[in-house]
Amino acid sequence: GAGWAEGERDALELHLWNLEGDCAYVVLRGVPQIGVVPASSPGGQPQLELAADSARVESVVGSFKVRAGLFFKRAALRGLSLAERTAAHTEVDIGGQTLRLSVHSAQRSGDELILGLRLGPAR
């Protein structure tokens, strides 16, 4: 899962659960970065990317084995890069007409993510 720690510099949180074997709940935190990634192929679609470079382990709840393992691996996990990409477009119906809503720019301002949107005919 993903979360947001309002007011924190490293506000982007990634919540991880392991419910089998050595159960654990781990929270990773990092400084959020957002952008639009151009299409990787001709005719492809751009993607919206939310990422965090140099994520760190914020907390661990679970078995002693998991907590001890992460304690000794924290230095290795300190440079973890998190990234989630999703389609930068969707179709919406407005007034009986299907239109394409696409993201053409993205930036972070404090605790807010600001998206620049374009509305055009659906393909």
CSV table of N, CA and C in Angstrom, one decimal:
chain,number,residue,atom,x,y,z
A,1,GLY,N,0.8,-1.2,0.0
A,1,GLY,CA,0.0,0.0,0.0
A,1,GLY,C,0.9,1.2,0.0
A,2,ALA,N,0.3,2.4,-0.3
A,2,ALA,CA,1.0,3.6,-0.3
A,2,ALA,C,0.3,4.6,0.7
A,3,GLY,N,1.1,5.5,1.2
A,3,GLY,CA,0.5,6.5,2.2
A,3,GLY,C,1.3,7.8,2.0
A,4,TRP,N,0.8,8.8,2.8
A,4,TRP,CA,1.4,10.1,2.8
A,4,TRP,C,1.5,10.6,4.2
A,5,ALA,N,2.7,11.0,4.6
A,5,ALA,CA,3.0,11.6,5.9
A,5,ALA,C,2.9,13.1,5.8
A,6,GLU,N,1.8,13.7,6.0
A,6,GLU,CA,1.6,15.1,5.8
A,6,GLU,C,2.6,16.0,6.6
A,7,GLY,N,3.1,17.0,5.9
A,7,GLY,CA,4.0,17.9,6.6
A,7,GLY,C,5.5,17.4,6.7
A,8,GLU,N,5.8,16.2,6.3
A,8,GLU,CA,7.1,15.6,6.3
A,8,GLU,C,7.8,15.8,5.0
A,9,ARG,N,9.1,16.0,5.1
A,9,ARG,CA,9.9,16.1,3.8
A,9,ARG,C,9.9,14.8,3.1
A,10,ASP,N,10.1,13.7,3.8
A,10,ASP,CA,10.0,12.4,3.2
A,10,ASP,C,8.6,11.8,3.3
A,11,ALA,N,7.7,12.4,2.7
A,11,ALA,CA,6.3,12.2,2.9
A,11,ALA,C,5.7,10.9,2.3
A,12,LEU,N,6.3,10.4,1.2
A,12,LEU,CA,5.8,9.2,0.5
A,12,LEU,C,6.1,8.0,1.3
A,13,GLU,N,5.1,7.2,1.7
A,13,GLU,CA,5.3,6.0,2.4
A,13,GLU,C,4.8,4.8,1.6
A,14,LEU,N,5.6,3.7,1.7
A,14,LEU,CA,5.2,2.4,1.1
A,14,LEU,C,5.0,1.4,2.3
A,15,HIS,N,3.8,0.9,2.4
A,15,HIS,CA,3.5,-0.1,3.4
A,15,HIS,C,3.5,-1.5,2.9
A,16,LEU,N,4.3,-2.3,3.5
A,16,LEU,CA,4.5,-3.7,3.1
A,16,LEU,C,4.1,-4.7,4.2
A,17,TRP,N,3.4,-5.7,3.8
A,17,TRP,CA,2.9,-6.7,4.8
A,17,TRP,C,3.4,-8.1,4.3
A,18,ASN,N,3.8,-8.9,5.2
A,18,ASN,CA,4.0,-10.3,4.9
A,18,ASN,C,3.2,-11.1,5.9
A,19,LEU,N,2.2,-11.8,5.4
A,19,LEU,CA,1.2,-12.4,6.2
A,19,LEU,C,1.4,-13.9,6.4
A,20,GLU,N,2.4,-14.5,5.7
A,20,GLU,CA,2.7,-15.9,5.8
A,20,GLU,C,4.1,-16.1,6.4
A,21,GLY,N,4.3,-17.2,7.0
A,21,GLY,CA,5.7,-17.4,7.6
A,21,GLY,C,6.0,-16.5,8.7
A,22,ASP,N,7.1,-15.7,8.5
A,22,ASP,CA,7.6,-14.7,9.5
A,22,ASP,C,6.8,-13.4,9.2
A,23,CYS,N,5.7,-13.3,9.9
A,23,CYS,CA,4.8,-12.1,9.7
A,23,CYS,C,5.5,-10.8,10.0
A,24,ALA,N,5.2,-9.8,9.2
A,24,ALA,CA,5.8,-8.5,9.4
A,24,ALA,C,5.0,-7.4,8.7
A,25,TYR,N,5.1,-6.2,9.3
A,25,TYR,CA,4.6,-4.9,8.7
A,25,TYR,C,5.7,-3.9,8.6
A,26,VAL,N,6.1,-3.5,7.5
A,26,VAL,CA,7.2,-2.6,7.3
A,26,VAL,C,6.8,-1.3,6.6
A,27,VAL,N,7.2,-0.2,7.1
A,27,VAL,CA,6.9,1.1,6.4
A,27,VAL,C,8.3,1.7,5.9
A,28,LEU,N,8.3,2.0,4.6
A,28,LEU,CA,9.5,2.6,4.0
A,28,LEU,C,9.0,4.1,3.7
A,29,ARG,N,10.0,5.0,3.8
A,29,ARG,CA,9.6,6.4,3.6
A,29,ARG,C,10.7,7.0,2.7
A,30,GLY,N,10.3,8.0,1.8
A,30,GLY,CA,11.2,8.7,0.9
A,30,GLY,C,10.6,10.0,0.5
A,31,VAL,N,11.5,10.8,-0.1
A,31,VAL,CA,11.1,12.1,-0.6
A,31,VAL,C,10.4,11.9,-1.9
A,32,PRO,N,9.1,12.4,-2.0
A,32,PRO,CA,8.4,12.1,-3.2
A,32,PRO,C,8.8,12.9,-4.4
A,33,GLN,N,8.8,12.3,-5.6
A,33,GLN,CA,9.0,13.0,-6.8
A,33,GLN,C,8.0,12.5,-7.8
A,34,ILE,N,7.4,13.5,-8.6
A,34,ILE,CA,6.4,13.1,-9.5
A,34,ILE,C,6.8,13.7,-10.9
A,35,GLY,N,6.4,13.0,-11.9
A,35,GLY,CA,6.7,13.4,-13.3
A,35,GLY,C,5.9,12.6,-14.3
A,36,VAL,N,5.9,13.1,-15.5
A,36,VAL,CA,5.3,12.4,-16.6
A,36,VAL,C,6.5,11.8,-17.5
A,37,VAL,N,6.4,10.5,-17.7
A,37,VAL,CA,7.4,9.8,-18.4
A,37,VAL,C,6.9,9.6,-19.9
A,38,PRO,N,7.7,10.1,-20.8
A,38,PRO,CA,7.3,10.0,-22.2
A,38,PRO,C,7.0,8.6,-22.7
A,39,ALA,N,6.2,8.4,-23.7
A,39,ALA,CA,5.9,7.1,-24.3
A,39,ALA,C,7.3,6.4,-24.6
A,40,SER,N,7.4,5.1,-24.4
A,40,SER,CA,8.6,4.4,-24.7
A,40,SER,C,8.7,3.9,-26.1
A,41,SER,N,7.5,4.0,-26.8
A,41,SER,CA,7.5,3.5,-28.2
A,41,SER,C,6.6,4.4,-29.0
A,42,PRO,N,6.9,4.5,-30.3
A,42,PRO,CA,6.0,5.3,-31.2
A,42,PRO,C,4.5,4.9,-31.0
A,43,GLY,N,3.6,5.8,-30.8
A,43,GLY,CA,2.2,5.5,-30.7
A,43,GLY,C,1.9,5.0,-29.3
A,44,GLY,N,2.9,4.9,-28.4
A,44,GLY,CA,2.7,4.6,-27.0
A,44,GLY,C,2.1,5.7,-26.2
A,45,GLN,N,1.8,5.5,-25.0
A,45,GLN,CA,1.2,6.5,-24.1
A,45,GLN,C,2.1,6.9,-23.0
A,46,PRO,N,2.2,8.2,-22.7
A,46,PRO,CA,3.0,8.6,-21.6
A,46,PRO,C,2.4,8.0,-20.3
A,47,GLN,N,3.3,8.0,-19.2
A,47,GLN,CA,2.8,7.5,-17.9
A,47,GLN,C,3.2,8.5,-16.8
A,48,LEU,N,2.3,8.5,-15.8
A,48,LEU,CA,2.5,9.3,-14.7
A,48,LEU,C,3.4,8.5,-13.7
A,49,GLU,N,4.5,9.0,-13.2
A,49,GLU,CA,5.4,8.3,-12.3
A,49,GLU,C,5.5,9.0,-10.9
A,50,LEU,N,5.2,8.3,-9.9
A,50,LEU,CA,5.4,8.7,-8.5
A,50,LEU,C,6.6,7.9,-8.0
A,51,ALA,N,7.6,8.6,-7.5
A,51,ALA,CA,8.8,7.8,-7.1
A,51,ALA,C,9.4,8.4,-5.8
A,52,ALA,N,10.3,7.7,-5.2
A,52,ALA,CA,11.1,8.2,-4.1
A,52,ALA,C,12.5,7.5,-4.2
A,53,ASP,N,13.5,8.3,-4.3
A,53,ASP,CA,14.9,7.8,-4.3
A,53,ASP,C,15.3,7.8,-2.9
A,54,SER,N,16.2,6.9,-2.6
A,54,SER,CA,16.9,6.8,-1.2
A,54,SER,C,15.8,6.6,-0.1
A,55,ALA,N,14.9,5.8,-0.4
A,55,ALA,CA,13.9,5.5,0.7
A,55,ALA,C,14.6,4.8,1.8
A,56,ARG,N,14.0,4.9,3.0
A,56,ARG,CA,14.6,4.3,4.2
A,56,ARG,C,13.5,3.6,5.0
A,57,VAL,N,13.9,2.6,5.8
A,57,VAL,CA,13.0,1.9,6.7
A,57,VAL,C,12.5,2.8,7.8
A,58,GLU,N,11.3,3.1,7.9
A,58,GLU,CA,10.7,4.0,8.9
A,58,GLU,C,10.3,3.2,10.2
A,59,SER,N,9.7,2.0,10.0
A,59,SER,CA,9.3,1.2,11.1
A,59,SER,C,9.1,-0.2,10.7
A,60,VAL,N,9.2,-1.1,11.7
A,60,VAL,CA,9.0,-2.6,11.4
A,60,VAL,C,8.3,-3.1,12.6
A,61,VAL,N,7.2,-3.8,12.3
A,61,VAL,CA,6.4,-4.5,13.4
A,61,VAL,C,6.4,-6.0,12.9
A,62,GLY,N,6.7,-6.9,13.8
A,62,GLY,CA,6.6,-8.3,13.4
A,62,GLY,C,7.6,-9.2,14.2
A,63,SER,N,7.9,-10.3,13.6
A,63,SER,CA,8.7,-11.3,14.3
A,63,SER,C,10.1,-10.8,14.5
A,64,PHE,N,10.7,-11.3,15.6
A,64,PHE,CA,12.1,-10.8,15.9
A,64,PHE,C,13.0,-11.1,14.7
A,65,LYS,N,12.8,-12.2,14.1
A,65,LYS,CA,13.7,-12.6,13.0
A,65,LYS,C,13.7,-11.5,11.9
A,66,VAL,N,12.5,-11.1,11.5
A,66,VAL,CA,12.3,-10.0,10.5
A,66,VAL,C,12.9,-8.7,10.9
A,67,ARG,N,12.6,-8.3,12.2
A,67,ARG,CA,13.1,-7.0,12.7
A,67,ARG,C,14.7,-7.1,12.8
A,68,ALA,N,15.2,-8.2,13.2
A,68,ALA,CA,16.7,-8.3,13.3
A,68,ALA,C,17.3,-8.3,11.9
A,69,GLY,N,16.7,-9.0,11.0
A,69,GLY,CA,17.2,-9.0,9.6
A,69,GLY,C,17.2,-7.6,9.0
A,70,LEU,N,16.2,-6.8,9.2
A,70,LEU,CA,16.1,-5.5,8.7
A,70,LEU,C,17.1,-4.5,9.4
A,71,PHE,N,17.3,-4.7,10.7
A,71,PHE,CA,18.2,-3.9,11.4
A,71,PHE,C,19.6,-4.0,10.8
A,72,PHE,N,20.0,-5.3,10.5
A,72,PHE,CA,21.3,-5.4,9.9
A,72,PHE,C,21.4,-5.1,8.4
A,73,LYS,N,20.2,-5.0,7.7
A,73,LYS,CA,20.2,-4.7,6.3
A,73,LYS,C,19.9,-3.2,6.1
A,74,ARG,N,19.6,-2.4,7.1
A,74,ARG,CA,19.2,-1.0,6.9
A,74,ARG,C,20.2,-0.2,6.0
A,75,ALA,N,21.5,-0.5,6.1
A,75,ALA,CA,22.4,0.3,5.3
A,75,ALA,C,22.2,-0.1,3.8
A,76,ALA,N,21.9,-1.4,3.6
A,76,ALA,CA,21.7,-1.8,2.2
A,76,ALA,C,20.4,-1.2,1.7
A,77,LEU,N,19.3,-1.1,2.5
A,77,LEU,CA,18.0,-0.6,2.1
A,77,LEU,C,18.0,0.9,2.0
A,78,ARG,N,19.0,1.6,2.6
A,78,ARG,CA,19.0,3.1,2.6
A,78,ARG,C,18.9,3.7,1.2
A,79,GLY,N,19.4,3.0,0.2
A,79,GLY,CA,19.4,3.6,-1.1
A,79,GLY,C,18.3,3.1,-2.0
A,80,LEU,N,17.3,2.4,-1.4
A,80,LEU,CA,16.2,1.8,-2.2
A,80,LEU,C,15.4,2.8,-2.9
A,81,SER,N,15.1,2.5,-4.2
A,81,SER,CA,14.4,3.4,-5.0
A,81,SER,C,13.0,2.9,-5.3
A,82,LEU,N,12.0,3.6,-5.0
A,82,LEU,CA,10.6,3.2,-5.2
A,82,LEU,C,10.0,3.9,-6.4
A,83,ALA,N,9.3,3.3,-7.2
A,83,ALA,CA,8.6,4.0,-8.3
A,83,ALA,C,7.3,3.2,-8.7
A,84,GLU,N,6.3,4.0,-8.9
A,84,GLU,CA,5.0,3.4,-9.4
A,84,GLU,C,4.6,4.2,-10.6
A,85,ARG,N,4.3,3.5,-11.7
A,85,ARG,CA,3.8,4.2,-12.9
A,85,ARG,C,2.4,3.7,-13.2
A,86,THR,N,1.7,4.7,-13.7
A,86,THR,CA,0.3,4.4,-14.2
A,86,THR,C,0.0,5.2,-15.4
A,87,ALA,N,-1.0,4.8,-16.1
A,87,ALA,CA,-1.4,5.5,-17.3
A,87,ALA,C,-1.7,7.0,-17.0
A,88,ALA,N,-1.2,7.8,-17.9
A,88,ALA,CA,-1.4,9.3,-17.6
A,88,ALA,C,-2.6,9.8,-18.4
A,89,HIS,N,-3.6,8.9,-18.6
A,89,HIS,CA,-4.8,9.3,-19.3
A,89,HIS,C,-6.0,8.4,-18.9
A,90,THR,N,-7.1,9.0,-19.1
A,90,THR,CA,-8.4,8.2,-18.9
A,90,THR,C,-9.4,8.8,-19.8
A,91,GLU,N,-10.5,8.1,-19.9
A,91,GLU,CA,-11.6,8.7,-20.7
A,91,GLU,C,-12.8,9.0,-19.8
A,92,VAL,N,-13.4,10.2,-20.0
A,92,VAL,CA,-14.5,10.6,-19.2
A,92,VAL,C,-15.7,11.0,-20.1
A,93,ASP,N,-16.9,10.8,-19.6
A,93,ASP,CA,-18.1,11.2,-20.3
A,93,ASP,C,-18.6,12.5,-19.8
A,94,ILE,N,-18.7,13.5,-20.7
A,94,ILE,CA,-19.2,14.8,-20.3
A,94,ILE,C,-20.3,15.2,-21.4
A,95,GLY,N,-21.5,15.5,-20.9
A,95,GLY,CA,-22.5,15.9,-21.8
A,95,GLY,C,-22.8,14.9,-22.9
A,96,GLY,N,-22.7,13.6,-22.6
A,96,GLY,CA,-23.0,12.6,-23.6
A,96,GLY,C,-21.9,12.3,-24.6
A,97,GLN,N,-20.8,13.0,-24.4
A,97,GLN,CA,-19.6,12.8,-25.3
A,97,GLN,C,-18.4,12.2,-24.5
A,98,THR,N,-17.7,11.3,-25.1
A,98,THR,CA,-16.6,10.7,-24.5
A,98,THR,C,-15.3,11.5,-24.8
A,99,LEU,N,-14.6,12.0,-23.8
A,99,LEU,CA,-13.4,12.8,-24.0
A,99,LEU,C,-12.3,12.1,-23.3
A,100,ARG,N,-11.1,12.4,-23.8
A,100,ARG,CA,-9.8,11.9,-23.2
A,100,ARG,C,-9.2,12.9,-22.3
A,101,LEU,N,-9.0,12.6,-21.0
A,101,LEU,CA,-8.3,13.4,-20.1
A,101,LEU,C,-6.9,12.9,-19.9
A,102,SER,N,-5.9,13.7,-20.2
A,102,SER,CA,-4.5,13.3,-20.1
A,102,SER,C,-3.7,14.2,-19.3
A,103,VAL,N,-2.7,13.7,-18.6
A,103,VAL,CA,-1.7,14.5,-17.8
A,103,VAL,C,-0.6,14.8,-18.7
A,104,HIS,N,-0.3,16.1,-18.7
A,104,HIS,CA,0.9,16.5,-19.6
A,104,HIS,C,2.0,17.1,-18.7
A,105,SER,N,1.7,17.4,-17.4
A,105,SER,CA,2.8,17.9,-16.5
A,105,SER,C,2.4,17.5,-15.1
A,106,ALA,N,3.5,17.4,-14.3
A,106,ALA,CA,3.2,17.0,-12.9
A,106,ALA,C,4.4,17.6,-12.0
A,107,GLN,N,4.0,18.1,-10.9
A,107,GLN,CA,5.0,18.6,-9.9
A,107,GLN,C,4.5,18.5,-8.5
A,108,ARG,N,5.4,18.6,-7.6
A,108,ARG,CA,5.1,18.6,-6.2
A,108,ARG,C,5.3,20.0,-5.6
A,109,SER,N,4.4,20.4,-4.8
A,109,SER,CA,4.5,21.7,-4.1
A,109,SER,C,4.1,21.5,-2.6
A,110,GLY,N,5.1,21.4,-1.7
A,110,GLY,CA,4.8,21.0,-0.3
A,110,GLY,C,4.1,19.7,-0.2
A,111,ASP,N,2.9,19.6,0.3
A,111,ASP,CA,2.2,18.4,0.5
A,111,ASP,C,1.2,18.1,-0.7
A,112,GLU,N,1.3,18.9,-1.7
A,112,GLU,CA,0.4,18.8,-2.8
A,112,GLU,C,1.1,18.3,-4.1
A,113,LEU,N,0.4,17.5,-4.8
A,113,LEU,CA,0.8,17.0,-6.2
A,113,LEU,C,-0.1,17.8,-7.2
A,114,ILE,N,0.6,18.6,-8.1
A,114,ILE,CA,-0.1,19.4,-9.0
A,114,ILE,C,0.0,18.8,-10.4
A,115,LEU,N,-1.1,18.5,-11.0
A,115,LEU,CA,-1.2,17.8,-12.3
A,115,LEU,C,-1.7,18.8,-13.3
A,116,GLY,N,-1.0,19.0,-14.5
A,116,GLY,CA,-1.5,19.7,-15.6
A,116,GLY,C,-2.3,18.8,-16.5
A,117,LEU,N,-3.5,19.1,-16.8
A,117,LEU,CA,-4.4,18.2,-17.5
A,117,LEU,C,-4.8,18.8,-18.9
A,118,ARG,N,-5.0,17.9,-19.8
A,118,ARG,CA,-5.5,18.3,-21.1
A,118,ARG,C,-6.8,17.5,-21.4
A,119,LEU,N,-7.8,18.1,-22.1
A,119,LEU,CA,-9.0,17.5,-22.4
A,119,LEU,C,-9.1,17.5,-23.9
A,120,GLY,N,-9.4,16.4,-24.5
A,120,GLY,CA,-9.5,16.3,-26.0
A,120,GLY,C,-10.4,15.2,-26.4
A,121,PRO,N,-10.6,15.0,-27.7
A,121,PRO,CA,-11.5,13.9,-28.2
A,121,PRO,C,-10.9,12.6,-27.9
A,122,ALA,N,-11.7,11.6,-27.6
A,122,ALA,CA,-11.3,10.2,-27.3
A,122,ALA,C,-10.9,9.6,-28.6
A,123,ARG,N,-9.9,8.7,-28.6
A,123,ARG,CA,-9.5,8.0,-29.8
A,123,ARG,C,-10.3,6.8,-30.1
